[in-house]
Short mmCIF file of C-alpha atoms and ligand atoms in Angstrom, two decimals:
data_model
loop_
_atom_site.label_atom_id
_atom_site.label_comp_id
_atom_site.label_asym_id
_atom_site.label_seq_id
_atom_site.Cartn_x
_atom_site.Cartn_y
_atom_site.Cartn_z
CA MET A 1492 -126.17 58.36 228.78
CA GLU A 1493 -127.49 62.12 228.33
CA ASN A 1494 -128.11 62.90 224.47
CA VAL A 1495 -128.48 59.48 223.30
CA LYS A 1496 -131.33 57.61 224.71
CA ASP A 1497 -134.60 57.91 221.42
CA LYS A 1498 -131.84 59.76 218.62
CA VAL A 1499 -133.00 57.81 215.18
CA VAL A 1500 -129.33 57.43 214.18
CA LEU A 1501 -128.69 56.63 210.66
CA ILE A 1502 -125.44 54.69 209.96
CA THR A 1503 -123.65 53.28 206.63
CA GLY A 1504 -121.53 50.71 206.38
CA ALA A 1505 -123.21 49.06 209.64
CA THR A 1506 -122.67 44.96 208.59
CA SER A 1507 -119.41 45.47 209.89
CA GLY A 1508 -116.31 46.90 211.79
CA ILE A 1509 -116.86 50.21 212.89
CA GLY A 1510 -120.40 50.89 211.96
CA GLU A 1511 -121.87 48.01 213.66
CA ALA A 1512 -119.57 48.26 216.35
CA THR A 1513 -121.29 51.53 216.66
CA ALA A 1514 -125.15 49.95 217.12
CA ARG A 1515 -123.90 48.27 219.01
CA CYS A 1516 -122.38 50.73 221.52
CA LEU A 1517 -125.65 53.39 221.01
CA ALA A 1518 -128.08 51.09 220.63
CA ALA A 1519 -127.14 49.69 224.25
CA ASN A 1520 -127.34 53.17 225.11
CA GLY A 1521 -130.93 53.89 224.29
CA ALA A 1522 -130.43 55.59 221.05
CA LYS A 1523 -133.03 53.91 217.44
CA VAL A 1524 -130.52 52.45 214.75
CA VAL A 1525 -131.40 52.53 211.44
CA LEU A 1526 -129.08 50.24 209.46
CA SER A 1527 -127.23 50.08 205.78
CA GLY A 1528 -125.58 48.63 203.87
CA ARG A 1529 -125.43 45.65 201.43
CA ARG A 1530 -125.01 42.73 203.19
CA GLU A 1531 -128.55 42.09 203.94
CA ASP A 1532 -127.70 38.72 205.72
CA ARG A 1533 -125.84 40.99 208.63
CA LEU A 1534 -128.05 43.57 208.48
CA LEU A 1535 -131.20 41.06 209.29
CA GLN A 1536 -128.69 39.96 211.96
CA LEU A 1537 -127.20 42.45 213.68
CA ALA A 1538 -131.27 43.72 213.60
CA LYS A 1539 -132.43 41.07 215.37
CA GLU A 1540 -129.98 41.56 217.99
CA LEU A 1541 -130.43 44.96 218.75
CA GLN A 1542 -134.36 43.93 218.97
CA ASP A 1543 -136.88 46.95 218.25
CA GLN A 1544 -133.87 49.29 218.53
CA ALA A 1545 -133.19 48.47 215.13
CA ILE A 1546 -134.63 48.39 211.73
CA TYR A 1547 -132.01 47.92 208.55
CA LEU A 1548 -132.53 48.12 204.70
CA LYS A 1549 -130.26 47.04 202.30
CA SER A 1550 -129.21 49.66 200.62
CA ASP A 1551 -126.36 51.12 198.56
CA VAL A 1552 -124.78 55.10 198.98
CA THR A 1553 -124.10 55.16 195.72
CA LYS A 1554 -127.91 55.11 194.83
CA VAL A 1555 -129.19 58.11 196.11
CA GLU A 1556 -133.04 56.70 195.84
CA ASP A 1557 -131.43 54.30 198.67
CA MET A 1558 -130.60 56.87 201.08
CA LEU A 1559 -134.09 58.38 201.03
CA ALA A 1560 -135.52 55.29 201.11
CA LEU A 1561 -133.62 55.00 204.42
CA VAL A 1562 -134.61 58.50 205.38
CA LYS A 1563 -138.77 57.56 204.80
CA LEU A 1564 -138.32 54.51 206.37
CA ALA A 1565 -136.66 55.91 209.25
CA LYS A 1566 -139.76 59.17 209.34
CA GLU A 1567 -142.45 56.19 209.19
CA LYS A 1568 -140.92 54.29 212.12
CA TRP A 1569 -139.89 56.84 214.49
CA GLY A 1570 -140.97 59.88 212.92
CA LYS A 1571 -137.98 62.11 212.55
CA ILE A 1572 -134.09 61.20 212.22
CA ASP A 1573 -132.29 63.01 214.17
CA VAL A 1574 -127.96 61.90 213.37
CA LEU A 1575 -126.45 60.78 210.53
CA PHE A 1576 -123.25 58.27 210.78
CA ALA A 1577 -121.30 58.38 207.12
CA ASN A 1578 -119.74 56.17 207.56
CA ALA A 1579 -119.40 53.47 204.53
CA GLY A 1580 -116.28 52.92 202.55
CA ILE A 1581 -113.35 50.98 200.79
CA MET A 1582 -109.63 50.62 200.83
CA PRO A 1583 -108.53 49.35 197.75
CA ALA A 1584 -105.24 50.53 198.21
CA GLY A 1585 -101.93 50.79 196.07
CA LYS A 1586 -99.50 52.99 194.80
CA MET A 1587 -100.88 55.12 191.56
CA ALA A 1588 -98.75 54.10 188.95
CA GLU A 1589 -100.00 50.66 189.49
CA GLY A 1590 -103.97 52.28 187.35
CA ASP A 1591 -105.96 50.85 189.03
CA HIS A 1592 -108.26 52.06 187.59
CA LYS A 1593 -111.60 50.49 188.51
CA GLY A 1594 -110.56 50.42 192.70
CA TRP A 1595 -109.65 54.77 191.74
CA MET A 1596 -113.53 55.35 190.90
CA ASN A 1597 -114.97 53.02 193.85
CA MET A 1598 -113.29 55.22 195.83
CA ILE A 1599 -114.72 58.22 194.23
CA ASP A 1600 -118.38 56.63 194.35
CA ILE A 1601 -118.39 55.47 198.24
CA ASN A 1602 -116.24 57.20 200.05
CA ILE A 1603 -117.58 60.81 198.27
CA LYS A 1604 -120.53 60.15 196.97
CA GLY A 1605 -121.31 57.60 199.18
CA VAL A 1606 -121.75 60.32 202.24
CA LEU A 1607 -122.61 63.22 200.19
CA ASN A 1608 -125.65 61.52 198.70
CA ALA A 1609 -126.59 59.99 202.64
CA MET A 1610 -125.98 63.73 203.36
CA TYR A 1611 -128.55 64.75 200.62
CA ALA A 1612 -131.33 62.79 201.98
CA VAL A 1613 -131.03 64.18 205.37
CA ILE A 1614 -130.11 67.69 205.46
CA PRO A 1615 -133.75 69.16 204.37
CA GLU A 1616 -135.07 66.87 207.43
CA PHE A 1617 -132.22 68.65 209.36
CA TYR A 1618 -132.98 72.05 208.30
CA ALA A 1619 -136.83 71.28 208.62
CA GLN A 1620 -136.18 70.72 212.07
CA ASN A 1621 -133.21 72.71 212.66
CA SER A 1622 -131.63 70.37 214.59
CA GLY A 1623 -129.35 66.69 213.46
CA HIS A 1624 -126.02 65.63 213.68
CA VAL A 1625 -123.73 64.49 210.73
CA ILE A 1626 -121.15 62.43 211.79
CA VAL A 1627 -118.51 61.55 209.19
CA THR A 1628 -115.25 58.63 208.82
CA SER A 1629 -112.31 60.11 207.71
CA SER A 1630 -109.00 58.36 208.33
CA ARG A 1631 -105.82 59.93 209.44
CA ALA A 1632 -105.29 59.74 206.03
CA GLY A 1633 -107.55 62.61 205.66
CA THR A 1634 -105.07 64.71 207.97
CA THR A 1635 -102.16 63.98 205.63
CA LEU A 1636 -100.23 62.15 202.72
CA VAL A 1637 -100.34 59.24 202.61
CA PRO A 1638 -97.90 57.42 198.96
CA GLY A 1639 -99.36 53.89 197.98
CA ASN A 1640 -102.48 54.88 199.17
CA ALA A 1641 -103.29 58.28 197.04
CA ILE A 1642 -106.85 58.11 196.33
CA TYR A 1643 -108.07 56.72 199.63
CA CYS A 1644 -106.21 59.79 201.25
CA GLY A 1645 -107.77 62.36 198.74
CA THR A 1646 -110.82 60.60 199.93
CA LYS A 1647 -110.74 61.78 203.51
CA HIS A 1648 -109.76 64.96 202.83
CA PHE A 1649 -112.94 65.37 200.59
CA VAL A 1650 -115.37 64.87 203.77
CA LYS A 1651 -113.50 66.52 205.91
CA VAL A 1652 -113.55 70.13 204.32
CA MET A 1653 -116.66 69.07 202.71
CA LEU A 1654 -117.87 68.89 206.23
CA GLN A 1655 -116.22 71.77 207.73
CA SER A 1656 -117.62 74.11 205.30
CA PHE A 1657 -120.96 72.80 205.68
CA ASN A 1658 -120.63 73.62 209.25
CA SER A 1659 -119.93 77.22 208.05
CA GLU A 1660 -122.58 76.99 205.76
CA THR A 1661 -125.30 76.16 208.66
CA ASN A 1662 -123.83 78.85 210.99
CA GLN A 1663 -124.66 81.15 208.24
CA ASP A 1664 -128.52 80.01 208.07
CA GLY A 1665 -128.92 80.33 211.62
CA LYS A 1666 -129.07 76.26 211.76
CA GLN A 1667 -128.18 74.40 215.04
CA ILE A 1668 -127.30 71.72 213.09
CA ARG A 1669 -123.76 69.50 215.06
CA THR A 1670 -120.74 67.99 212.56
CA THR A 1671 -118.09 65.85 213.65
CA THR A 1672 -115.29 64.53 211.45
CA ILE A 1673 -113.95 61.14 213.26
CA TYR A 1674 -110.31 60.44 212.19
CA PRO A 1675 -109.53 56.74 213.16
CA GLY A 1676 -106.15 55.46 212.70
CA ALA A 1677 -105.82 51.32 212.31
CA ILE A 1678 -108.22 49.95 213.29
CA LYS A 1679 -109.31 45.50 213.23
CA THR A 1680 -111.72 45.34 210.22
CA GLU A 1681 -112.44 43.87 207.20
CA LEU A 1682 -111.50 47.08 205.25
CA LEU A 1683 -108.34 45.58 204.10
CA ASN A 1684 -110.28 43.27 202.09
CA THR A 1685 -110.64 45.60 199.85
CA VAL A 1686 -106.67 45.84 198.95
CA ALA A 1687 -105.67 43.56 196.28
CA GLU A 1688 -103.50 40.36 197.46
CA ASN A 1689 -99.48 41.18 197.50
CA GLU A 1690 -96.83 41.54 199.64
CA HIS A 1691 -97.64 45.58 200.67
CA LYS A 1692 -101.21 44.02 202.23
CA LYS A 1693 -99.07 41.30 203.56
CA ALA A 1694 -97.28 43.71 205.38
CA VAL A 1695 -100.01 46.70 206.23
CA GLU A 1696 -102.12 43.44 207.54
CA GLY A 1697 -98.93 42.11 209.84
CA PHE A 1698 -98.94 45.90 210.97
CA TYR A 1699 -102.87 46.09 211.35
CA GLU A 1700 -102.65 42.55 213.49
CA GLN A 1701 -100.37 43.88 215.77
CA PHE A 1702 -100.79 46.97 216.23
CA GLY A 1703 -104.98 47.60 215.42
CA LEU A 1704 -107.53 48.37 218.02
CA GLU A 1705 -110.92 47.18 218.16
CA PRO A 1706 -113.44 48.64 216.30
CA GLU A 1707 -115.24 49.08 219.71
CA VAL A 1708 -112.70 52.26 220.28
CA ILE A 1709 -114.66 54.32 217.37
CA ALA A 1710 -118.07 53.71 218.37
CA ASN A 1711 -117.17 54.97 221.79
CA ALA A 1712 -116.00 58.10 219.92
CA VAL A 1713 -119.69 58.28 218.03
CA LEU A 1714 -120.64 57.56 221.00
CA TYR A 1715 -119.18 60.66 222.99
CA ALA A 1716 -120.24 63.02 220.38
CA ILE A 1717 -123.51 62.36 220.21
CA SER A 1718 -123.98 62.62 223.93
CA GLN A 1719 -122.72 66.20 224.22
CA PRO A 1720 -125.24 68.69 224.98
CA ASP A 1721 -127.12 70.38 222.60
CA GLY A 1722 -125.34 73.52 222.41
CA VAL A 1723 -121.85 71.68 222.32
CA ASP A 1724 -120.22 70.73 218.60
CA VAL A 1725 -117.43 67.85 218.78
CA SER A 1726 -116.04 68.19 215.58
CA ASP A 1727 -112.63 66.66 215.05
CA LEU A 1728 -111.19 63.26 216.99
CA VAL A 1729 -108.43 61.76 215.61
CA ILE A 1730 -108.43 57.76 217.39
CA ARG A 1731 -105.20 55.91 216.82
CA PRO A 1732 -102.91 53.07 218.64
CA THR A 1733 -100.82 54.89 221.32
CA PHE A 1734 -97.54 53.27 219.87
CA GLU A 1735 -97.37 51.90 216.87
CA GLY A 1736 -94.00 50.38 216.48
N1 LIG B 2421 -110.74 50.32 209.96
C1 LIG B 2421 -109.65 51.42 210.13
O1 LIG B 2421 -108.41 51.18 210.18
C2 LIG B 2421 -110.10 52.67 209.24
C3 LIG B 2421 -109.34 53.27 209.36
C4 LIG B 2421 -109.61 54.76 209.22
C5 LIG B 2421 -111.05 54.68 208.65
N2 LIG B 2421 -111.66 53.97 208.85
C6 LIG B 2421 -113.02 54.07 207.94
O2 LIG B 2421 -113.99 53.53 208.70
C7 LIG B 2421 -115.11 53.66 207.82
C8 LIG B 2421 -115.52 52.18 208.15
O3 LIG B 2421 -114.49 51.05 207.74
P1 LIG B 2421 -114.61 49.38 208.26
O4 LIG B 2421 -112.66 49.86 208.77
O5 LIG B 2421 -115.29 49.11 209.72
O6 LIG B 2421 -114.06 48.29 207.71
P2 LIG B 2421 -115.04 47.15 207.03
O7 LIG B 2421 -115.29 46.43 208.26
O8 LIG B 2421 -114.62 47.18 205.83
O9 LIG B 2421 -116.85 48.31 206.56
C9 LIG B 2421 -117.15 49.03 205.82
C10 LIG B 2421 -118.54 48.80 205.54
O10 LIG B 2421 -118.44 49.94 204.81
C11 LIG B 2421 -119.85 48.64 203.48
N3 LIG B 2421 -120.17 49.60 202.52
C12 LIG B 2421 -119.03 49.11 201.14
N4 LIG B 2421 -119.34 50.03 200.40
C13 LIG B 2421 -120.94 50.24 200.17
C14 LIG B 2421 -121.78 50.62 199.28
N5 LIG B 2421 -121.25 50.76 198.05
N6 LIG B 2421 -123.07 50.39 199.85
C15 LIG B 2421 -122.80 50.54 201.29
N7 LIG B 2421 -123.33 50.15 202.14
C16 LIG B 2421 -121.17 49.72 201.86
C17 LIG B 2421 -120.06 47.10 204.21
O11 LIG B 2421 -121.10 46.98 203.91
P3 LIG B 2421 -121.64 46.09 202.74
O12 LIG B 2421 -120.81 45.74 201.96
O13 LIG B 2421 -122.59 45.61 203.29
O14 LIG B 2421 -122.60 46.83 201.62
C18 LIG B 2421 -119.33 47.85 205.35
O15 LIG B 2421 -120.36 48.19 206.54
C19 LIG B 2421 -114.17 53.41 206.23
O16 LIG B 2421 -115.35 54.36 205.64
C20 LIG B 2421 -113.26 53.14 206.50
O17 LIG B 2421 -112.86 54.21 204.88
C21 LIG B 2421 -110.82 53.08 208.68
#
């Protein structure tokens, strides 16, 4: 695959689901991957599988020092960083009237501040080398209104407009930095694990089970965006099941 081999790609949320599938897919196409997540056993297992194409650091996106440490590690090992896939996220869904204040704040911390912490760590590198690619996982919830999932929906809108604005800034500054926002529909991952056990969750689980796609389809979208020639910016990709009942 053109323009992928030997690229150094930092992936947050690499311990399961979309991030894990993307790490495998990119490594299979010759990229070097820097794996981030909090579950060290999973990072270790995946890094072993990908051998000399992967390094990892137990890291939390809510801690900016962890994101800076990942970039430092990548530079020490491979001398550069080419792509950030800011993918870590949670979805403790529920109506606002249910008052899950902790869940709301966690979504702000991980889905918004986590993306910003990772971008804070890579932007100086991308500006200095006048190249780079920021890919963010939004959601179809970032394209519409979602009653019953308002805070998650808000976080996914945030990353979309923030990245688009960043893209305008890099253009103003004359920098060759690509940006891509991915908007997945239902994907079979561990994302629903953070939803409280209730009837609504059972219904959503049934929907994902029946119609959800495998995370590899999102990995292929990330691969597609990275593999384009440097002058081609794939700005937005919506990927969803063809049939949703
Ligand atoms: N599955 C879907 O249907 C769907 C649809 C649209 C968008 N998305 C988005 O896709 C992204 C990936 O989710 P997924 O579906 O692959 O779910 P997943 O399997 O639950 O993966 C979530 C990943 O985020 C990581 N993570 C969570 N909190 C973190 C923290 N504080 N610091 C570092 N890593 C953290 C988890 O790693 P650790 O727990 O090991 O830290 C895990 O690797 C999310 O942004 C999600 O909102 C998913």
